[in-house]
Amino acid sequence: MLDSNIQAQLKAYLERLQQPIELVASLDDSSSAAEMRELLNDIAPLSDKVTVRFDGQDARKPSFQITRAGTDMGLRFAAVPMGHEFSSLVLALLQAGGHPPKVEADVIEQIKALEGDFVFETWMSLTCHNCPDVVQALNLMAVLNPRIRHTAIDGGLFQAEVEQRQIMAVPAVFLNGQPFGSGRMELAEILAKVDTGAAARDAARLAKAEPYDVLIVGGGPAGAAAAVYAARKGIRTGIVAERFGGQTLDTLAIENYISVLETDGPKFAAALEAHARTYGVDIMNSQRVDALLPAANAGGMTGVKLANGAELKARTVILSTGARWKNVNVPGEAEYRNKGVAYCPHCDGPLFKGKKVAVIGGGNSGVEAAIDLAGVVEHVTLFEFMDQLKADAVLVKKLLSLPNVTVHTNAQTLEITGDGQKVNGLRFKRRSTGEEQTVDLAGVFVQIGLVPNTEFLRGTVELSRFGEIIVDARGATNLPGVFAAGDATTVPYKQIVIAAGDGAKAALSAFDHLIRHSAPA
């Protein structure tokens, strides 16, 4: 199961174990159970602090528990955690064995103080790059609090349960048998949902913050670059973000960021955050901004109002709120979101194995999604509104070579249909003839571009007709002391490297504004 190189690396990690742990497997006679047995037998000899047993009695088989010896820790994998989840397995082993997690001390205390019994189940797929964050967060909670239990479940191994619970997107989290959340969730977001007093405590803490010289709204590549450039000037710098990393967290592969040959989105996002923290940037994560309160004069303070009620003050503000997937806005899309309507082919594609799906969008993202899905599903139908595909020629050539792909250009999506529980088809119109047709489907993947996250700025900052923040060559907006960078702006070509450059430029412009109009704190 594990080759010699991986075993050597894992052996080195397991030297960090401080307490003995047990792996307790509950197996049946399936091939996946045989793989699980092989995996656990590969792990156990790598450390004298690891033992394995195969006498587990869990009802869900195959599965295995990771527990501190002599305890009943609620951490379980109903999966053979390879692929993207191998890192989740390694972290679970280390944390169960007493290796301290890289989490702030106040967060650890918050988890330990949670009252009540929490039984979490996370449905994931091993190809999902969004799933490990959720799995790792809930695993850590199960390690730290004995009243919290968590099972990470590979939907591919438990198809009957997937059908019964009508899970059509991962990660899907259930708490005490009821739906809790879907999609990427960070530890802070999960805690905010189960700890009802967290928002009020956050608001009280943030309200006490001293004014910033530069306050950045948004933690993607533009925001991170702005933070590094500002902090290196020796001025008080803060970032407030819903999720640090922004869109990169949802990106599978990054191969065009200069000097980085290849990486994946979550790793890139983690590197952005680590770089900003190196310079002492005050990072306020999992915080949504509801309003920008412009300064009364050029030397005054700009306010940023958060959803929890707190208000932050700053001498300059950089808006780098990024963008999000655009909705196709037809009947059925909202009703069947996560019930057949999906936006991440890498994450949710395996749930449609052997079924028929559609992709809406003929740009690079749509064609790449169709190519990816064609290797998993029975058939892919791609719909493009214009009369030809907009993707790069090499991608189009690859797509058209696939035997299980049908392409409809000049096609207008009219409705995503369903049976009340899940998607069962798509209705479209041939724009050249007006003829309407319906295609029977199990899933629809929407890939039609991005929309800027600027709704909260309407009426304060000047926006284009597309909702983008209008900026000049220096990243300045129409408001003195307010700058903007990245995908939320009118700057063309929404690329990571361009956003990062924009962020650096906006930070330098903000610093120039400070030295001309007000003294740094």
Coordinates of C-alpha atoms in Angstrom, one line a residue:
M1 CA 0.0 0.0 0.0
L2 CA 2.7 2.5 1.0
D3 CA 5.9 2.6 -1.0
S4 CA 9.3 2.8 0.7
N5 CA 9.6 6.5 0.2
I6 CA 6.3 7.3 1.8
Q7 CA 7.0 4.8 4.6
A8 CA 10.3 6.6 5.3
Q9 CA 8.7 10.0 5.4
L10 CA 5.8 8.7 7.6
K11 CA 8.3 7.0 10.0
A12 CA 10.1 10.4 10.5
Y13 CA 6.7 12.1 11.3
L14 CA 5.8 9.4 13.8
E15 CA 8.9 10.1 15.8
R16 CA 7.0 13.1 17.0
L17 CA 4.4 11.0 18.8
Q18 CA 4.4 11.7 22.5
Q19 CA 1.9 9.1 23.7
P20 CA 1.0 5.6 22.4
I21 CA -1.9 5.3 20.0
E22 CA -4.1 2.4 18.8
L23 CA -5.6 1.8 15.4
V24 CA -8.7 -0.3 15.8
A25 CA -10.2 -1.6 12.6
S26 CA -13.7 -2.9 11.9
L27 CA -13.5 -4.9 8.7
D28 CA -15.6 -7.0 6.4
D29 CA -14.6 -9.2 3.4
S30 CA -14.6 -6.4 0.8
S31 CA -11.6 -5.4 -1.3
S32 CA -11.5 -2.0 0.3
A33 CA -11.3 -3.7 3.7
A34 CA -8.3 -5.6 2.5
E35 CA -6.7 -2.3 1.4
M36 CA -7.4 -0.9 4.8
R37 CA -5.8 -3.9 6.5
E38 CA -2.7 -3.5 4.3
L39 CA -2.5 0.2 5.1
L40 CA -2.7 -0.2 8.8
N41 CA -0.2 -3.1 8.8
D42 CA 2.2 -0.8 6.9
I43 CA 1.8 2.0 9.5
A44 CA 2.1 0.1 12.7
P45 CA 5.8 -1.1 12.3
L46 CA 6.9 2.5 11.7
S47 CA 6.7 3.5 15.4
D48 CA 6.9 1.6 18.7
K49 CA 4.1 3.9 19.9
V50 CA 1.6 2.6 17.3
T51 CA -0.3 -0.7 17.7
V52 CA -3.1 -2.1 15.5
R53 CA -6.1 -4.3 16.2
F54 CA -8.6 -5.8 13.9
D55 CA -11.3 -6.7 16.4
G56 CA -13.4 -3.4 16.1
Q57 CA -17.1 -3.7 16.2
D58 CA -18.2 -0.5 14.5
A59 CA -21.4 -0.9 12.4
R60 CA -19.9 0.9 9.4
K61 CA -17.4 -1.4 7.8
P62 CA -14.7 -1.0 6.7
S63 CA -13.5 1.7 9.1
F64 CA -10.9 2.3 11.7
Q65 CA -10.6 4.3 14.8
I66 CA -7.5 6.3 15.9
T67 CA -7.4 6.6 19.6
R68 CA -4.9 7.3 22.4
A69 CA -4.1 4.1 24.2
G70 CA -6.5 3.5 27.1
T71 CA -9.1 6.0 25.8
D72 CA -12.0 6.0 23.4
M73 CA -11.2 9.0 21.2
G74 CA -13.9 9.8 18.7
L75 CA -11.8 9.9 15.6
R76 CA -12.6 7.5 12.8
F77 CA -12.0 7.0 9.1
A78 CA -14.6 5.0 7.1
A79 CA -12.2 5.3 4.2
V80 CA -8.8 4.2 3.0
P81 CA -7.4 7.7 3.4
M82 CA -5.0 8.1 0.5
G83 CA -5.0 10.8 -2.2
H84 CA -5.9 14.2 -0.8
E85 CA -6.8 12.7 2.6
F86 CA -3.4 11.1 3.3
S87 CA -2.4 14.4 5.0
S88 CA -5.5 14.1 7.1
L89 CA -4.4 10.7 8.2
V90 CA -0.9 11.8 9.1
L91 CA -2.2 14.8 11.2
A92 CA -4.8 12.6 12.9
L93 CA -2.0 10.1 14.0
L94 CA 0.2 12.9 15.3
Q95 CA -2.5 14.8 17.1
A96 CA -4.0 11.7 18.7
G97 CA -0.4 10.9 19.9
G98 CA -0.1 14.3 21.6
H99 CA 1.8 16.3 19.0
P100 CA 0.6 19.9 19.5
P101 CA -1.5 21.2 16.6
K102 CA -0.7 24.5 14.8
V103 CA -3.7 26.2 16.2
E104 CA -3.9 29.3 18.4
A105 CA -4.1 28.5 22.2
D106 CA -7.5 30.4 22.5
V107 CA -9.0 28.2 19.8
I108 CA -7.8 25.1 21.5
E109 CA -9.4 26.3 24.8
Q110 CA -12.6 27.2 22.9
I111 CA -12.9 23.6 21.5
K112 CA -12.2 22.0 24.9
A113 CA -14.9 24.2 26.5
L114 CA -17.7 23.2 24.1
E115 CA -20.6 21.7 26.0
G116 CA -22.9 19.0 24.6
D117 CA -22.5 15.9 22.6
F118 CA -21.5 16.3 19.0
V119 CA -21.4 13.4 16.5
F120 CA -20.1 14.7 13.2
E121 CA -20.0 12.7 9.9
T122 CA -18.1 14.1 6.9
W123 CA -18.9 12.7 3.5
M124 CA -15.9 13.2 1.2
S125 CA -14.1 11.8 -1.8
L126 CA -10.4 11.2 -2.1
T127 CA -10.1 13.4 -5.1
C128 CA -11.7 16.4 -3.4
H129 CA -9.2 19.1 -2.6
N130 CA -11.8 21.0 -0.5
C131 CA -12.5 18.1 1.8
P132 CA -9.2 17.8 3.8
D133 CA -9.7 21.2 5.6
V134 CA -13.1 20.1 6.9
V135 CA -11.9 16.6 7.8
Q136 CA -8.8 17.9 9.6
A137 CA -10.8 20.5 11.5
L138 CA -13.3 18.0 12.8
N139 CA -10.6 15.4 13.6
L140 CA -8.8 18.0 15.7
M141 CA -12.0 18.8 17.6
A142 CA -12.5 15.1 18.3
V143 CA -9.0 14.8 19.6
L144 CA -9.3 17.8 21.9
N145 CA -12.8 17.2 23.3
P146 CA -14.0 13.7 24.4
R147 CA -17.7 14.7 23.8
I148 CA -17.0 15.3 20.1
R149 CA -16.9 12.3 17.7
H150 CA -16.1 12.5 14.0
T151 CA -16.1 10.0 11.1
A152 CA -14.7 10.8 7.7
I153 CA -16.6 8.7 5.2
D154 CA -15.5 8.0 1.6
G155 CA -18.8 8.2 -0.3
G156 CA -17.4 5.8 -3.0
L157 CA -17.3 3.0 -0.4
F158 CA -20.8 3.6 1.0
Q159 CA -23.0 4.3 -2.0
A160 CA -26.2 3.0 -0.4
E161 CA -25.8 5.6 2.4
V162 CA -25.0 8.3 -0.2
E163 CA -28.2 7.5 -2.0
Q164 CA -30.2 7.4 1.2
R165 CA -29.0 10.7 2.4
Q166 CA -29.1 12.2 -1.1
I167 CA -25.5 13.5 -0.9
M168 CA -24.6 14.9 -4.3
A169 CA -21.7 17.3 -3.3
V170 CA -18.8 17.0 -1.0
P171 CA -17.7 17.7 1.6
A172 CA -21.1 17.3 3.2
V173 CA -21.2 17.4 7.0
F174 CA -23.9 16.0 9.2
L175 CA -24.2 16.7 13.0
N176 CA -26.1 14.3 15.1
G177 CA -27.7 12.9 12.0
Q178 CA -28.9 16.2 10.5
P179 CA -27.3 18.3 7.7
F180 CA -24.8 20.8 9.2
G181 CA -22.9 22.2 6.2
S182 CA -21.5 21.6 2.8
G183 CA -18.4 22.8 0.9
R184 CA -15.1 24.0 2.3
M185 CA -15.3 25.1 6.0
E186 CA -12.5 26.2 8.2
L187 CA -12.1 25.4 11.9
A188 CA -13.2 28.9 12.9
E189 CA -16.4 28.7 10.7
I190 CA -17.3 25.3 12.3
L191 CA -16.8 26.6 15.8
A192 CA -18.8 29.7 15.0
K193 CA -21.8 27.5 14.1
V194 CA -21.6 25.2 17.2
D195 CA -20.4 27.9 19.7
T196 CA -23.3 30.3 19.8
G197 CA -21.4 32.9 21.9
A198 CA -18.4 33.0 19.5
A199 CA -19.7 35.9 17.4
A200 CA -20.3 38.2 20.4
R201 CA -16.9 37.4 21.9
D202 CA -15.2 38.1 18.5
A203 CA -17.1 41.4 18.2
A204 CA -16.0 42.5 21.7
R205 CA -12.4 41.6 21.0
L206 CA -12.2 43.2 17.6
A207 CA -13.9 46.4 18.8
K208 CA -10.9 47.0 21.1
A209 CA -8.4 47.0 18.2
E210 CA -6.3 50.1 17.7
P211 CA -6.6 51.9 14.4
Y212 CA -4.6 50.4 11.5
D213 CA -2.3 52.3 9.2
V214 CA -3.4 49.9 6.4
L215 CA -6.4 47.6 6.7
I216 CA -6.9 45.1 3.9
V217 CA -10.3 43.6 3.2
G218 CA -9.9 40.2 1.6
G219 CA -7.2 37.5 2.1
G220 CA -6.5 36.2 -1.4
P221 CA -3.3 36.7 -3.4
A222 CA -4.0 40.5 -3.7
G223 CA -4.7 40.9 0.0
A224 CA -1.7 38.8 1.1
A225 CA 0.7 40.6 -1.2
A226 CA -0.7 44.0 0.0
A227 CA -0.2 42.9 3.6
V228 CA 3.4 41.8 3.1
Y229 CA 4.4 45.0 1.3
A230 CA 2.6 47.2 3.8
A231 CA 4.0 45.4 6.9
R232 CA 7.6 45.6 5.5
K233 CA 7.2 49.4 5.7
G234 CA 7.0 49.0 9.5
I235 CA 3.4 50.3 9.7
R236 CA 0.4 48.7 11.5
T237 CA -1.2 46.3 9.1
G238 CA -4.3 44.1 9.4
I239 CA -6.3 41.8 7.1
V240 CA -9.9 41.0 7.6
A241 CA -11.2 38.1 5.5
E242 CA -13.9 35.5 5.3
R243 CA -11.4 32.9 4.4
F244 CA -7.7 33.5 3.9
G245 CA -6.6 32.3 0.4
G246 CA -9.8 33.3 -1.4
Q247 CA -10.4 31.6 -4.7
T248 CA -7.1 29.7 -4.5
L249 CA -8.6 27.5 -1.9
D250 CA -10.9 26.1 -4.6
T251 CA -8.2 25.8 -7.2
L252 CA -6.9 22.3 -7.9
A253 CA -3.6 23.0 -9.7
I254 CA -1.5 26.1 -10.0
E255 CA 1.1 25.9 -12.7
N256 CA 1.5 29.4 -14.0
Y257 CA 2.7 31.4 -10.9
I258 CA 6.1 32.4 -11.9
S259 CA 9.0 30.6 -10.1
V260 CA 6.6 28.0 -8.7
L261 CA 6.5 25.1 -11.2
E262 CA 3.5 23.4 -9.7
T263 CA 1.4 23.6 -6.5
D264 CA -2.2 23.2 -5.5
G265 CA -4.6 25.8 -4.2
P266 CA -4.7 25.0 -0.5
K267 CA -0.9 24.8 -0.3
F268 CA -0.6 28.1 -2.0
A269 CA -3.2 29.7 0.3
A270 CA -1.3 28.3 3.4
A271 CA 1.9 29.8 2.0
L272 CA 0.2 33.2 1.5
E273 CA -1.0 33.2 5.1
A274 CA 2.4 32.0 6.5
H275 CA 4.2 34.8 4.6
A276 CA 1.9 37.5 6.0
R277 CA 2.2 36.2 9.5
T278 CA 6.0 36.3 9.2
Y279 CA 5.7 40.1 9.2
G280 CA 3.4 40.3 12.1
V281 CA 0.3 41.1 10.1
D282 CA -2.9 41.1 12.3
I283 CA -5.0 38.5 10.6
M284 CA -8.7 38.5 11.4
N285 CA -10.1 35.4 9.6
S286 CA -13.7 34.1 9.2
Q287 CA -15.0 37.7 9.4
R288 CA -17.4 39.1 6.8
V289 CA -17.4 42.9 6.1
D290 CA -20.9 44.4 5.8
A291 CA -20.0 48.0 5.0
L292 CA -17.3 50.5 4.3
L293 CA -17.6 53.8 6.2
P294 CA -15.7 56.5 4.2
A295 CA -13.6 59.0 6.1
A296 CA -15.1 62.5 6.4
N297 CA -11.8 64.1 5.1
A298 CA -8.6 63.1 3.5
G299 CA -6.7 62.7 6.8
G300 CA -9.5 61.0 8.6
M301 CA -10.2 57.4 9.5
T302 CA -12.1 55.0 7.3
G303 CA -14.4 52.5 9.0
V304 CA -15.0 48.9 8.2
K305 CA -18.1 47.4 9.8
L306 CA -18.2 43.7 10.3
A307 CA -21.2 41.3 10.2
N308 CA -20.7 40.7 14.0
G309 CA -21.3 44.4 14.7
A310 CA -17.6 45.3 15.4
E311 CA -16.2 48.3 13.6
L312 CA -12.5 48.6 12.7
K313 CA -10.8 51.9 11.9
A314 CA -7.9 52.6 9.5
R315 CA -6.0 55.5 8.0
T316 CA -6.0 53.7 4.6
V317 CA -8.0 50.7 3.3
I318 CA -7.2 48.3 0.5
L319 CA -10.2 46.4 -0.9
S320 CA -9.2 43.0 -2.3
T321 CA -12.4 41.0 -1.9
G322 CA -12.0 38.9 -5.0
A323 CA -14.7 37.1 -6.9
R324 CA -16.9 34.0 -6.8
W325 CA -18.4 31.6 -9.3
K326 CA -21.2 33.1 -11.3
N327 CA -24.6 31.6 -11.2
V328 CA -26.4 30.7 -14.5
N329 CA -29.6 32.1 -12.9
V330 CA -32.2 29.8 -14.4
P331 CA -35.1 28.0 -12.6
G332 CA -33.8 25.0 -10.7
E333 CA -30.3 26.2 -10.0
A334 CA -30.9 27.4 -6.5
E335 CA -33.4 24.7 -5.7
Y336 CA -31.0 21.8 -6.6
R337 CA -27.7 23.3 -5.5
N338 CA -25.8 20.4 -3.9
K339 CA -28.6 18.1 -5.1
G340 CA -27.1 17.7 -8.5
V341 CA -26.1 21.3 -9.3
A342 CA -22.4 21.7 -8.5
Y343 CA -19.5 24.1 -9.2
C344 CA -16.4 22.0 -8.5
P345 CA -15.9 19.0 -10.9
H346 CA -12.8 17.9 -9.0
C347 CA -14.6 17.6 -5.7
D348 CA -18.0 16.3 -6.8
G349 CA -17.3 14.5 -10.0
P350 CA -16.7 11.1 -8.4
L351 CA -20.3 11.2 -6.9
F352 CA -21.6 11.0 -10.4
K353 CA -19.6 8.0 -11.5
G354 CA -21.4 6.1 -14.2
K355 CA -24.0 8.8 -14.6
K356 CA -24.8 11.4 -17.2
V357 CA -23.9 15.1 -16.4
A358 CA -23.8 18.5 -18.1
V359 CA -21.3 21.3 -18.0
I360 CA -22.5 24.9 -18.7
G361 CA -19.8 27.0 -20.1
G362 CA -17.4 26.7 -23.0
G363 CA -14.4 28.7 -21.7
N364 CA -11.3 27.2 -20.3
S365 CA -12.9 26.2 -17.0
G366 CA -15.9 24.6 -18.6
V367 CA -13.9 22.6 -21.2
E368 CA -11.4 21.5 -18.5
A369 CA -14.3 20.4 -16.3
A370 CA -15.8 18.4 -19.2
I371 CA -12.5 16.7 -19.9
D372 CA -12.0 15.9 -16.2
L373 CA -15.6 14.5 -15.8
A374 CA -15.4 12.4 -19.0
G375 CA -12.9 10.1 -17.3
V376 CA -15.4 9.5 -14.4
V377 CA -19.0 9.7 -15.6
E378 CA -20.9 7.8 -18.3
H379 CA -21.4 10.9 -20.6
V380 CA -20.9 14.7 -20.5
T381 CA -23.0 17.2 -22.5
L382 CA -21.4 20.7 -22.7
F383 CA -23.5 23.7 -23.4
E384 CA -22.1 27.0 -24.7
F385 CA -24.2 30.1 -25.3
M386 CA -22.1 31.5 -28.1
D387 CA -21.7 29.9 -31.5
Q388 CA -18.2 28.5 -30.7
L389 CA -16.2 27.4 -27.7
K390 CA -14.1 30.1 -26.1
A391 CA -11.5 27.8 -24.6
D392 CA -7.9 27.4 -25.7
A393 CA -7.5 25.4 -29.0
V394 CA -5.5 22.6 -27.3
L395 CA -8.3 22.1 -24.8
V396 CA -11.0 22.1 -27.4
K397 CA -9.1 19.6 -29.5
K398 CA -8.8 17.3 -26.5
L399 CA -12.5 17.7 -25.7
L400 CA -13.7 16.8 -29.2
S401 CA -11.5 13.7 -29.2
L402 CA -13.4 12.2 -26.3
P403 CA -16.0 9.6 -27.3
N404 CA -18.4 10.2 -24.4
V405 CA -18.8 14.0 -24.8
T406 CA -21.5 15.9 -26.7
V407 CA -21.1 19.7 -27.4
H408 CA -24.0 22.1 -28.0
T409 CA -22.9 25.6 -29.1
N410 CA -25.3 28.4 -29.6
A411 CA -27.4 26.9 -26.8
Q412 CA -29.3 28.8 -24.1
T413 CA -29.9 27.0 -20.8
L414 CA -33.5 27.6 -19.8
E415 CA -34.1 25.4 -16.8
I416 CA -32.4 22.7 -14.6
T417 CA -35.2 20.2 -13.9
G418 CA -35.6 17.8 -11.0
D419 CA -38.0 15.5 -9.2
G420 CA -38.2 17.6 -6.1
Q421 CA -35.2 15.8 -4.5
K422 CA -32.5 15.9 -7.1
V423 CA -31.6 17.0 -10.6
N424 CA -33.0 14.8 -13.5
G425 CA -32.4 17.0 -16.5
L426 CA -31.7 20.3 -18.3
R427 CA -33.9 22.2 -20.7
F428 CA -32.2 24.3 -23.4
K429 CA -33.0 26.3 -26.6
R430 CA -31.1 26.2 -29.8
R431 CA -30.6 29.9 -30.4
S432 CA -30.3 29.5 -34.2
T433 CA -33.8 27.8 -34.6
G434 CA -35.6 28.5 -31.3
E435 CA -36.1 24.8 -30.9
E436 CA -36.3 23.6 -27.3
Q437 CA -35.0 20.3 -26.0
T438 CA -34.5 18.4 -22.8
V439 CA -31.6 16.2 -21.8
D440 CA -31.8 13.6 -19.1
L441 CA -29.1 14.2 -16.5
A442 CA -28.0 13.4 -13.0
G443 CA -25.9 16.5 -12.5
V444 CA -25.1 19.9 -13.8
F445 CA -21.7 21.6 -13.3
V446 CA -21.8 25.4 -13.8
Q447 CA -18.6 26.9 -15.1
I448 CA -19.5 30.3 -16.6
G449 CA -17.0 32.7 -15.0
L450 CA -16.8 35.0 -12.0
V451 CA -18.7 37.9 -10.3
P452 CA -16.9 40.4 -8.0
N453 CA -17.6 40.3 -4.3
T454 CA -18.5 44.0 -4.1
E455 CA -22.2 44.1 -3.2
F456 CA -21.5 45.7 0.2
L457 CA -19.7 48.6 -1.6
R458 CA -22.6 49.9 -3.6
G459 CA -23.3 53.5 -2.8
T460 CA -19.8 54.1 -1.4
V461 CA -17.1 53.2 -3.9
E462 CA -17.5 53.8 -7.7
L463 CA -18.2 50.5 -9.5
S464 CA -18.4 49.6 -13.1
R465 CA -21.6 48.2 -14.7
F466 CA -20.2 44.7 -14.0
G467 CA -19.8 45.5 -10.3
E468 CA -16.0 45.9 -10.4
I469 CA -14.3 48.5 -8.3
I470 CA -13.0 51.3 -10.7
V471 CA -9.3 51.9 -10.0
D472 CA -6.6 54.1 -11.6
A473 CA -3.1 53.1 -12.5
R474 CA -2.1 53.2 -8.9
G475 CA -4.9 51.2 -7.5
A476 CA -6.7 54.2 -6.1
T477 CA -10.6 54.4 -6.0
N478 CA -12.7 57.5 -6.0
L479 CA -12.4 57.7 -2.2
P480 CA -9.3 59.3 -0.7
G481 CA -7.2 56.7 1.2
V482 CA -9.2 53.8 -0.2
F483 CA -7.4 51.5 -2.7
A484 CA -8.3 48.2 -4.4
A485 CA -6.6 45.3 -6.0
G486 CA -7.2 42.0 -7.6
D487 CA -10.2 40.3 -9.2
A488 CA -12.7 42.7 -7.6
T489 CA -11.4 45.6 -9.7
T490 CA -11.5 46.7 -13.3
V491 CA -8.0 45.5 -13.9
P492 CA -8.2 43.0 -16.8
Y493 CA -7.1 39.3 -16.8
K494 CA -8.1 37.7 -13.5
Q495 CA -5.0 35.8 -12.7
I496 CA -3.2 35.0 -9.4
V497 CA 0.1 36.6 -10.5
I498 CA -1.8 39.8 -11.6
A499 CA -3.7 40.0 -8.4
A500 CA -0.5 39.7 -6.3
G501 CA 1.1 42.4 -8.3
D502 CA -2.0 44.6 -7.9
G503 CA -1.9 44.0 -4.1
A504 CA 1.8 45.1 -3.9
K505 CA 1.0 48.2 -6.0
A506 CA -2.0 49.1 -3.8
A507 CA 0.1 48.8 -0.6
L508 CA 2.8 51.1 -2.0
S509 CA 0.1 53.6 -3.0
A510 CA -1.4 53.4 0.4
F511 CA 2.0 54.0 2.1
D512 CA 2.5 57.0 -0.2
H513 CA -0.9 58.3 0.8
L514 CA 0.0 58.0 4.5
I515 CA 3.3 59.9 4.3
R516 CA 1.6 62.7 2.3
H517 CA -1.6 63.0 4.3
S518 CA -1.1 61.7 7.9
A519 CA 1.6 60.4 10.2
P520 CA 1.7 56.6 10.8
A521 CA 0.6 55.4 14.2

